[in-house]
Short mmCIF file of C-alpha atoms and ligand atoms in Angstrom, two decimals:
data_model
loop_
_atom_site.label_atom_id
_atom_site.label_comp_id
_atom_site.label_asym_id
_atom_site.label_seq_id
_atom_site.Cartn_x
_atom_site.Cartn_y
_atom_site.Cartn_z
CA MET U 7 -32.33 48.64 71.03
CA THR U 8 -34.65 50.80 71.51
CA GLY U 9 -34.77 54.23 73.62
CA HIS U 10 -38.74 54.41 74.05
CA LYS U 11 -39.97 54.73 77.27
CA SER U 12 -43.19 52.98 78.51
CA LEU U 13 -45.61 53.30 80.60
CA SER U 14 -48.96 50.21 81.22
CA VAL U 15 -52.40 50.95 81.61
CA ASP U 16 -53.39 48.28 84.21
CA LEU U 17 -56.17 46.62 83.32
CA GLY U 18 -55.16 42.42 85.77
CA ASP U 19 -55.12 40.34 82.92
CA ARG U 20 -56.19 42.62 79.92
CA SER U 21 -53.15 45.69 81.26
CA TYR U 22 -51.00 46.62 78.43
CA ASP U 23 -48.88 48.71 78.03
CA ILE U 24 -48.04 52.03 75.86
CA LEU U 25 -43.77 52.38 74.06
CA ILE U 26 -43.78 56.03 72.95
CA GLY U 27 -40.20 57.31 71.33
CA THR U 28 -39.19 57.68 68.01
CA THR U 29 -37.74 54.63 67.09
CA VAL U 30 -40.81 51.99 67.90
CA LEU U 31 -42.45 52.39 64.53
CA ALA U 32 -38.87 51.07 62.84
CA ALA U 33 -39.16 48.27 65.63
CA ALA U 34 -42.58 47.37 65.68
CA GLY U 35 -42.56 44.09 64.17
CA LYS U 36 -39.80 42.71 67.25
CA LEU U 37 -41.91 44.83 69.78
CA MET U 38 -44.78 42.40 68.81
CA GLN U 39 -43.81 39.13 68.71
CA PRO U 40 -44.22 38.28 72.24
CA LEU U 41 -47.67 39.23 71.66
CA LEU U 42 -48.77 37.62 68.88
CA LYS U 43 -50.79 34.09 68.77
CA SER U 44 -50.10 33.83 65.85
CA ASP U 45 -47.65 35.04 63.06
CA ARG U 46 -50.05 36.53 61.08
CA VAL U 47 -51.33 40.09 61.00
CA ILE U 48 -53.50 42.20 59.06
CA ILE U 49 -52.47 46.62 58.80
CA VAL U 50 -55.55 48.27 58.59
CA THR U 51 -54.82 51.97 57.65
CA ASP U 52 -56.26 54.69 55.51
CA GLU U 53 -54.99 55.88 52.70
CA ASN U 54 -53.60 58.73 53.53
CA VAL U 55 -51.23 57.38 56.16
CA ALA U 56 -51.25 54.13 54.19
CA ALA U 57 -48.96 56.44 51.35
CA LEU U 58 -46.75 57.81 54.48
CA HIS U 59 -46.30 54.88 56.50
CA LEU U 60 -47.20 52.32 55.40
CA ALA U 61 -43.87 50.48 53.79
CA ARG U 62 -42.06 51.46 56.86
CA LEU U 63 -43.97 49.72 59.09
CA GLU U 64 -44.31 46.74 56.76
CA ARG U 65 -40.25 46.39 56.44
CA ALA U 66 -40.42 46.33 60.60
CA LEU U 67 -43.22 43.62 60.50
CA ASP U 68 -40.41 41.30 58.22
CA ASP U 69 -37.84 42.32 60.15
CA ALA U 70 -39.74 39.90 62.77
CA GLY U 71 -40.48 37.32 59.85
CA LEU U 72 -44.05 38.18 60.55
CA HIS U 73 -46.64 37.97 57.47
CA TYR U 74 -49.38 40.34 56.91
CA GLN U 75 -51.82 41.41 54.22
CA SER U 76 -52.93 45.74 54.61
CA ILE U 77 -56.70 46.70 54.11
CA ALA U 78 -56.40 50.34 53.42
CA VAL U 79 -59.74 52.36 53.61
CA ALA U 80 -60.14 56.22 52.70
CA PRO U 81 -59.60 58.43 55.53
CA GLY U 82 -61.89 60.71 57.35
CA ASP U 83 -64.62 60.51 59.84
CA THR U 84 -66.22 59.49 57.31
CA SER U 85 -65.20 56.07 57.31
CA LYS U 86 -66.82 55.19 61.13
CA SER U 87 -70.07 54.62 59.27
CA LEU U 88 -71.65 51.22 59.62
CA ASP U 89 -71.07 50.81 55.89
CA GLN U 90 -67.18 51.30 56.28
CA LEU U 91 -68.16 49.25 59.09
CA GLY U 92 -69.00 45.99 56.88
CA ARG U 93 -67.11 46.33 54.45
CA LEU U 94 -64.59 45.41 56.39
CA ILE U 95 -64.88 43.08 58.14
CA ASP U 96 -66.10 41.83 55.11
CA GLN U 97 -62.68 41.92 54.30
CA LEU U 98 -60.80 40.69 56.74
CA LEU U 99 -62.91 37.44 56.49
CA ALA U 100 -62.71 37.28 52.94
CA ALA U 101 -59.19 37.28 54.20
CA LYS U 102 -59.84 33.99 56.62
CA VAL U 103 -58.01 35.45 59.28
CA GLU U 104 -58.71 33.10 62.15
CA ARG U 105 -58.51 34.22 65.59
CA SER U 106 -54.64 33.69 66.49
CA THR U 107 -54.20 36.47 63.54
CA THR U 108 -54.67 39.93 65.39
CA ILE U 109 -55.20 42.80 63.49
CA LEU U 110 -52.54 46.44 63.76
CA ALA U 111 -54.73 50.59 63.74
CA LEU U 112 -52.02 51.75 61.79
CA GLY U 113 -53.75 55.44 62.27
CA GLY U 114 -55.35 58.40 63.68
CA GLY U 115 -58.45 57.98 65.77
CA VAL U 116 -60.68 57.02 62.84
CA ILE U 117 -58.54 54.26 62.47
CA GLY U 118 -58.10 53.15 65.46
CA ASP U 119 -62.20 53.51 66.78
CA LEU U 120 -62.99 51.40 63.40
CA ALA U 121 -60.10 48.78 63.38
CA GLY U 122 -60.71 48.07 67.06
CA PHE U 123 -64.07 47.78 66.44
CA ALA U 124 -64.34 45.11 64.19
CA ALA U 125 -61.30 43.45 66.38
CA ALA U 126 -63.61 43.52 69.12
CA VAL U 127 -66.87 41.63 67.11
CA THR U 128 -65.64 39.80 64.05
CA LEU U 129 -64.79 35.57 65.29
CA ARG U 130 -66.41 37.48 68.48
CA GLY U 131 -63.07 38.50 68.75
CA LEU U 132 -59.57 39.48 68.13
CA ASP U 133 -56.17 41.09 68.96
CA PHE U 134 -55.87 44.22 68.09
CA ILE U 135 -52.95 46.36 68.46
CA GLN U 136 -52.40 50.89 67.76
CA ILE U 137 -49.88 52.36 65.98
CA PRO U 138 -51.19 55.83 66.37
CA THR U 139 -50.39 58.40 63.60
CA SER U 140 -51.74 61.16 64.31
CA LEU U 141 -51.56 63.74 67.79
CA LEU U 142 -54.64 62.85 68.77
CA ALA U 143 -54.64 59.20 68.32
CA GLN U 144 -51.30 59.26 70.00
CA VAL U 145 -52.22 60.97 72.95
CA ASP U 146 -55.80 59.92 73.20
CA SER U 147 -57.84 57.69 71.12
CA SER U 148 -55.24 54.92 70.84
CA VAL U 149 -55.41 53.97 74.93
CA GLY U 150 -58.18 53.32 76.87
CA GLY U 151 -60.46 50.62 75.18
CA LYS U 152 -63.08 53.00 73.80
CA THR U 153 -63.88 51.70 70.10
CA GLY U 154 -67.17 52.15 67.74
CA ILE U 155 -68.25 54.53 64.82
CA ASN U 156 -70.85 56.79 64.23
CA SER U 157 -74.74 56.90 64.21
CA ARG U 158 -76.98 59.42 62.09
CA HIS U 159 -78.46 59.77 65.42
CA GLY U 160 -75.03 60.91 66.97
CA LYS U 161 -70.91 60.96 67.41
CA ASN U 162 -69.94 57.46 69.10
CA LEU U 163 -72.89 55.29 69.40
CA ILE U 164 -72.05 52.15 67.96
CA GLY U 165 -69.13 50.15 69.58
CA ALA U 166 -67.40 48.20 72.22
CA PHE U 167 -64.76 48.48 75.44
CA TYR U 168 -62.49 46.58 73.62
CA GLN U 169 -58.29 47.71 75.32
CA PRO U 170 -55.99 46.84 72.39
CA ARG U 171 -52.79 44.23 73.66
CA LEU U 172 -50.70 46.95 72.79
CA VAL U 173 -50.04 50.89 71.56
CA LEU U 174 -47.22 51.54 69.63
CA ALA U 175 -46.95 55.50 69.86
CA ASP U 176 -44.09 57.11 67.33
CA THR U 177 -43.25 60.54 67.13
CA SER U 178 -41.50 61.37 64.63
CA ILE U 179 -44.58 59.51 62.48
CA LEU U 180 -45.45 63.42 63.17
CA THR U 181 -44.04 65.25 60.80
CA THR U 182 -46.30 64.81 58.02
CA LEU U 183 -48.83 65.21 60.11
CA PRO U 184 -50.99 69.04 58.77
CA ARG U 185 -50.97 71.43 60.97
CA ARG U 186 -54.22 71.72 61.49
CA GLU U 187 -54.53 67.92 61.92
CA MET U 188 -51.31 68.88 64.86
CA LEU U 189 -53.95 71.70 66.63
CA ALA U 190 -56.39 69.51 66.66
CA GLY U 191 -54.70 66.48 69.03
CA TYR U 192 -53.12 69.53 71.01
CA ALA U 193 -56.65 70.10 72.40
CA GLU U 194 -57.34 66.52 73.62
CA VAL U 195 -53.48 67.77 75.20
CA VAL U 196 -54.67 70.39 76.94
CA LYS U 197 -57.78 68.61 77.67
CA TYR U 198 -55.79 66.48 80.42
CA GLY U 199 -53.97 69.88 81.84
CA LEU U 200 -57.74 71.20 82.73
CA ILE U 201 -59.13 67.85 84.03
CA GLN U 202 -56.64 67.15 86.81
CA ASP U 203 -53.09 69.03 86.09
CA ALA U 204 -52.86 72.89 86.42
CA ALA U 205 -48.84 72.34 86.23
CA PHE U 206 -49.36 70.81 82.49
CA PHE U 207 -51.03 73.17 81.47
CA THR U 208 -48.97 76.37 82.96
CA TRP U 209 -46.01 74.21 80.99
CA LEU U 210 -48.30 74.25 77.58
CA GLU U 211 -49.24 78.11 77.81
CA SER U 212 -45.44 77.82 77.08
CA HIS U 213 -44.16 74.75 75.42
CA GLY U 214 -47.78 74.15 73.57
CA ALA U 215 -46.71 76.56 70.52
CA ASP U 216 -43.16 74.41 69.92
CA LEU U 217 -44.93 71.81 70.61
CA ILE U 218 -47.79 72.02 67.69
CA GLU U 219 -44.88 73.19 65.43
CA GLY U 220 -42.98 69.16 66.12
CA ASP U 221 -40.44 70.52 69.31
CA ARG U 222 -39.38 66.95 69.33
CA PRO U 223 -38.69 66.95 73.59
CA ALA U 224 -41.38 69.08 73.75
CA LEU U 225 -43.68 65.93 72.20
CA GLU U 226 -42.77 63.74 73.36
CA ARG U 227 -42.91 64.90 76.97
CA ALA U 228 -46.75 66.27 75.93
CA VAL U 229 -47.40 62.61 74.89
CA LEU U 230 -45.70 60.92 78.11
CA THR U 231 -47.72 63.05 80.21
CA SER U 232 -51.26 62.67 78.88
CA CYS U 233 -51.45 59.46 78.05
CA ARG U 234 -50.28 58.58 81.27
CA CYS U 235 -53.26 60.86 83.00
CA LYS U 236 -55.62 58.80 80.68
CA ALA U 237 -53.93 55.43 81.09
CA GLU U 238 -54.26 56.46 85.41
CA VAL U 239 -58.33 57.53 84.90
CA VAL U 240 -58.79 54.13 82.62
CA ALA U 241 -57.46 51.81 85.30
CA ALA U 242 -59.41 54.02 88.01
CA ASP U 243 -62.59 54.14 85.85
CA GLU U 244 -62.55 51.97 82.75
CA ARG U 245 -66.26 51.88 81.82
CA GLU U 246 -67.19 55.04 83.10
CA GLY U 247 -68.86 54.66 85.71
CA GLY U 248 -67.94 57.55 87.17
CA ARG U 249 -64.50 59.39 86.64
CA ARG U 250 -63.59 58.04 83.67
CA ALA U 251 -66.07 60.39 81.94
CA LEU U 252 -63.51 63.36 82.71
CA LEU U 253 -62.20 62.77 80.08
CA ASN U 254 -65.24 63.83 78.31
CA LEU U 255 -64.45 67.09 79.07
CA GLY U 256 -65.94 69.37 76.26
CA HIS U 257 -67.48 66.94 74.64
CA THR U 258 -70.79 66.88 75.23
CA PHE U 259 -71.01 70.31 74.04
CA GLY U 260 -68.42 68.90 70.98
CA HIS U 261 -70.25 67.10 69.79
CA ALA U 262 -72.90 68.69 69.30
CA LEU U 263 -70.84 70.71 67.05
CA GLU U 264 -69.73 67.65 64.88
CA ALA U 265 -73.87 66.21 64.79
CA GLU U 266 -74.61 68.97 63.27
CA THR U 267 -71.85 70.06 61.00
CA GLY U 268 -71.66 66.62 59.85
CA TYR U 269 -68.68 64.22 59.27
CA GLY U 270 -66.92 65.35 55.98
CA GLY U 271 -64.19 67.75 58.06
CA GLU U 272 -66.02 71.07 58.07
CA LEU U 273 -65.28 70.50 61.71
CA LEU U 274 -62.53 68.65 63.45
CA HIS U 275 -63.16 66.28 66.41
CA GLY U 276 -59.93 68.50 68.51
CA GLU U 277 -61.64 71.85 66.25
CA ALA U 278 -65.00 71.01 68.65
CA VAL U 279 -63.37 69.53 71.76
CA ALA U 280 -62.09 73.28 71.91
CA VAL U 281 -65.10 75.30 71.02
CA GLY U 282 -66.93 72.77 73.89
CA MET U 283 -64.02 73.11 76.74
CA VAL U 284 -64.13 76.76 76.40
CA MET U 285 -69.02 76.06 77.06
CA ALA U 286 -67.83 73.89 80.12
CA PHE U 287 -65.83 76.67 81.57
CA ASP U 288 -68.20 79.26 80.67
CA LEU U 289 -70.29 77.40 82.24
CA SER U 290 -69.42 76.56 85.09
CA VAL U 291 -68.36 80.24 85.59
CA GLN U 292 -71.97 80.64 85.19
CA ARG U 293 -73.06 78.50 87.35
CA GLY U 294 -70.50 80.76 89.80
CA HIS U 295 -68.40 77.67 90.15
CA CYS U 296 -65.36 79.18 88.54
CA PRO U 297 -63.50 82.20 88.36
CA PRO U 298 -64.12 84.17 85.07
CA GLU U 299 -59.80 84.96 85.20
CA ASP U 300 -59.88 81.07 84.43
CA ALA U 301 -61.73 80.10 81.25
CA ASP U 302 -60.48 83.38 79.89
CA ARG U 303 -57.03 82.10 80.06
CA LEU U 304 -58.58 79.26 78.96
CA ARG U 305 -59.34 80.68 75.62
CA ARG U 306 -56.78 82.76 75.20
CA HIS U 307 -54.43 79.79 75.25
CA LEU U 308 -56.35 77.97 72.85
CA ALA U 309 -56.92 81.37 70.50
CA ALA U 310 -52.88 82.18 70.66
CA VAL U 311 -51.88 78.60 69.05
CA GLY U 312 -55.23 79.01 66.49
CA LEU U 313 -57.40 77.16 67.54
CA PRO U 314 -61.08 77.70 67.70
CA THR U 315 -62.39 79.38 70.77
CA GLY U 316 -66.31 80.19 69.81
CA PHE U 317 -69.10 80.23 66.93
CA ALA U 318 -67.23 83.08 65.52
CA ASP U 319 -64.38 80.96 64.43
CA LEU U 320 -66.85 78.17 63.60
CA PRO U 321 -67.73 76.78 59.66
CA GLN U 322 -70.06 79.37 59.55
CA ARG U 323 -74.34 78.30 59.63
CA HIS U 324 -77.25 78.70 60.63
CA TRP U 325 -76.62 77.92 64.29
CA ASP U 326 -79.30 76.89 66.72
CA ALA U 327 -79.55 76.44 70.28
CA GLU U 328 -82.60 73.77 70.23
CA ARG U 329 -81.22 71.86 68.08
CA LEU U 330 -77.63 71.39 69.43
CA LEU U 331 -79.38 70.54 72.77
CA ASP U 332 -81.28 67.76 70.21
CA HIS U 333 -77.69 66.51 69.77
CA MET U 334 -76.77 67.23 73.71
CA GLY U 335 -78.77 64.71 75.44
CA ARG U 336 -78.24 61.23 72.61
CA ASP U 337 -74.53 61.97 74.56
CA LYS U 338 -73.86 58.86 76.96
CA LYS U 339 -73.67 60.71 79.77
CA VAL U 340 -77.98 61.33 79.56
CA ASN U 341 -79.22 59.22 82.75
CA GLN U 342 -82.87 59.76 83.01
CA GLY U 343 -83.01 61.83 81.28
CA ARG U 344 -80.97 64.44 82.14
CA ILE U 345 -76.59 64.92 80.94
CA ASN U 346 -74.06 65.09 82.85
CA PHE U 347 -72.12 67.69 82.50
CA VAL U 348 -68.43 67.67 83.84
CA LEU U 349 -68.14 71.43 84.17
CA ALA U 350 -64.86 72.90 86.37
CA ARG U 351 -64.08 74.61 89.47
CA GLY U 352 -61.40 76.56 87.39
CA ILE U 353 -57.99 75.27 85.71
CA GLY U 354 -56.82 71.46 86.60
CA GLU U 355 -60.40 71.27 89.06
CA ALA U 356 -62.73 69.12 86.14
CA TYR U 357 -66.03 67.36 87.91
CA ILE U 358 -68.78 65.07 86.93
CA GLU U 359 -72.55 67.46 87.52
CA SER U 360 -75.56 66.13 87.17
CA ASP U 361 -77.38 69.03 87.93
CA VAL U 362 -77.56 71.22 85.40
CA LYS U 363 -80.63 72.80 83.99
CA THR U 364 -82.15 73.03 80.51
CA GLU U 365 -82.52 76.52 80.74
CA GLU U 366 -79.32 77.20 82.47
CA VAL U 367 -77.24 75.70 78.68
CA MET U 368 -80.52 77.30 76.25
CA ALA U 369 -78.79 80.41 77.87
CA LEU U 370 -75.34 79.98 77.36
CA LEU U 371 -75.88 78.48 73.90
CA THR U 372 -78.17 81.34 72.46
CA SER U 373 -75.75 84.17 74.34
CA ALA U 374 -73.01 82.12 72.64
CA ILE U 375 -74.79 82.44 69.47
CA SER U 376 -76.26 85.61 69.32
CA GLN U 377 -72.44 86.85 70.25
CA SER U 378 -71.02 85.63 67.27
CA ASP U 379 -74.04 87.03 64.98
CA GLN U 380 -73.59 90.51 66.25
CA LEU U 381 -69.57 89.91 64.96
CA ALA U 382 -70.17 88.60 62.07
CA ASN U 383 -72.18 91.70 61.27
CA GLU U 384 -70.42 94.01 62.23
CA ASN U 385 -67.50 92.89 59.98
CA SER U 386 -70.51 92.53 57.14
CA ALA U 387 -70.90 96.69 57.58
CA ALA U 388 -67.47 96.76 58.24
CA ASP U 389 -66.38 94.77 54.94
CA MET U 390 -69.16 96.77 52.98
CA THR U 391 -68.06 100.33 54.13
CA SER U 392 -64.60 99.72 53.40
CA ARG U 393 -65.72 97.87 49.59
CA ALA U 394 -67.75 101.58 49.17
CA THR U 395 -64.08 102.79 50.04
CA LEU U 396 -62.70 101.18 47.63
CA GLY U 397 -64.81 101.93 44.91
CA SER U 398 -65.17 105.55 45.54
N1 LIG C 620 -61.68 56.53 71.54
C1 LIG C 620 -61.30 57.14 71.67
O1 LIG C 620 -60.66 57.52 73.25
C2 LIG C 620 -60.83 58.33 70.80
C3 LIG C 620 -60.60 59.45 71.88
C4 LIG C 620 -60.58 60.86 70.83
C5 LIG C 620 -60.84 60.85 69.77
N2 LIG C 620 -61.94 59.87 68.89
C6 LIG C 620 -61.71 59.79 67.57
O2 LIG C 620 -60.46 59.65 67.27
C7 LIG C 620 -61.05 60.19 65.69
C8 LIG C 620 -60.25 61.09 64.97
O3 LIG C 620 -58.92 61.34 65.28
P1 LIG C 620 -57.52 62.37 64.59
O4 LIG C 620 -57.76 63.04 64.39
O5 LIG C 620 -56.90 61.08 64.61
O6 LIG C 620 -58.49 61.63 63.49
P2 LIG C 620 -57.82 60.30 61.89
O7 LIG C 620 -58.26 59.48 61.76
O8 LIG C 620 -59.13 61.07 61.03
O9 LIG C 620 -56.68 61.60 61.37
C9 LIG C 620 -56.54 62.56 60.83
C10 LIG C 620 -55.83 63.53 59.63
O10 LIG C 620 -54.60 62.57 59.31
C11 LIG C 620 -54.22 62.41 58.51
N3 LIG C 620 -53.26 60.96 59.16
C12 LIG C 620 -53.17 60.44 60.40
N4 LIG C 620 -51.77 60.67 60.51
C13 LIG C 620 -50.77 60.87 59.76
C14 LIG C 620 -49.56 61.27 59.43
N5 LIG C 620 -48.85 60.96 60.74
N6 LIG C 620 -49.15 61.94 58.33
C15 LIG C 620 -49.77 62.88 57.70
N7 LIG C 620 -51.17 62.48 57.29
C16 LIG C 620 -52.10 61.47 59.11
C17 LIG C 620 -55.36 60.90 57.93
O11 LIG C 620 -55.42 60.51 57.52
C18 LIG C 620 -56.77 61.82 58.08
O12 LIG C 620 -56.73 62.47 57.27
C19 LIG C 620 -62.76 60.64 65.52
O13 LIG C 620 -63.67 59.90 65.64
C20 LIG C 620 -62.63 60.81 67.74
O14 LIG C 620 -64.59 60.64 68.34
C21 LIG C 620 -61.63 58.91 70.22
O1 LIG C 621 -61.66 57.84 76.08
C1 LIG C 621 -62.19 58.43 77.47
O2 LIG C 621 -63.51 58.43 78.20
C2 LIG C 621 -63.36 59.70 76.24
O3 LIG C 621 -63.82 60.53 76.61
C3 LIG C 621 -61.56 59.58 75.04
C4 LIG C 621 -62.87 61.31 73.93
O4 LIG C 621 -61.46 62.65 74.14
C5 LIG C 621 -63.46 60.50 73.11
O5 LIG C 621 -63.41 61.75 72.14
C6 LIG C 621 -63.72 59.39 72.90
O6 LIG C 621 -64.19 58.85 72.10
C7 LIG C 621 -65.64 60.42 73.80
O7 LIG C 621 -66.60 58.70 73.63
P1 LIG C 621 -67.66 58.52 73.84
O8 LIG C 621 -67.81 58.00 74.51
O9 LIG C 621 -68.34 60.30 74.98
O10 LIG C 621 -68.31 59.30 72.13
ZN1 LIG C 622 -62.11 63.26 72.10
#
């Protein structure tokens, strides 16, 4: 008997459940068994997660009498590449997968996106199950069926909408997640409060720090609230014809920052989204649509938990507004050459705006970059002064 919570994503004959709790990994084999087309599964994971959690999943599959093989790829966003996708599909075919074989994605968002896309295209579609192991994957990427990889032209530009058959989110697995990754996932949790749940944002202001430290009830509440929000939005607009774009709050800016830093771990997706959400709020304030106090409140909360909020907190480089704007022009929300932005009327009230002029975005980026450059200059002048004082 597992004491988990259950939600469902209502998509007609592609509906599926999200099971959340601390015993779902141990019971994974039995929980998935009724959905399997045969007793054969292939686990796709990354090397970090394999070392920590693969044996537990294998035991759970043994308990249900399932047959499995495992494939582990290198950790990190660089694995969301065409090369890695090709290698993974080749390994699946070499293992003689059949249409009745189910893929289990055991890992963070990288594994879910990569394995989900491989499942979507191998033999024109294998069933797959998400077993998210990072906070980000438990609150966001394992739900909703966006699968895919990055291109040299930008983030997630190659992919498919392809829904999993089941999501098993075991919050006890997060105890091994490094703090930086926990924080990155937390940025996507905050996103739900900003989009449509001001009360949740207020709750996060009091409980966010505990949640990041691994407080079980707080974590479970955050995963449940986030998944509930995502499931509802996805059920209403699976293929992002409209409302689903709200889940992209902060991502137009964030993906541009990620593209600029490369996908090698210098800047994590959630960190980029944190800065991107602040920029989206700043743009909303600049347009006169959002009270400045709400943007300040967001900035204060992200900074309080230790997330970056602007260029000054990002890896140091020559940030260039034109280049960032060029990346933003490849966003999937671009329509007839215009970028659709997700903006906010305040905390808990995001909306989609198609009428943002390039000059407005340039003005915002240029001012943010120059403020950060000025701060860096002041810091380095102060540093030189203190060294000179110490040396005298
Ligand atoms: N499909 C979607 O809807 C969606 C939503 C949000 C983000 N994403 C994508 O997800 C990716 C980011 O996901 P992520 O933040 O999970 O990154 P990730 O998959 O790279 O995982 C983060 C790191 O933590 C490690 N890890 C994962 N679980 C662990 C655990 N329990 N213990 C110890 N280490 C663990 C991984 O090995 C990795 O090094 C990005 O590529 C982003 O674009 C997709
Ligand atoms: O599920 C969605 O819809 C989202 O936008 C969730 C985002 O957090 C996620 O990063 C997603 O992968 C972004 O999608 P993209 O289409 O903008 O690449
Ligand atoms: Zn995201």
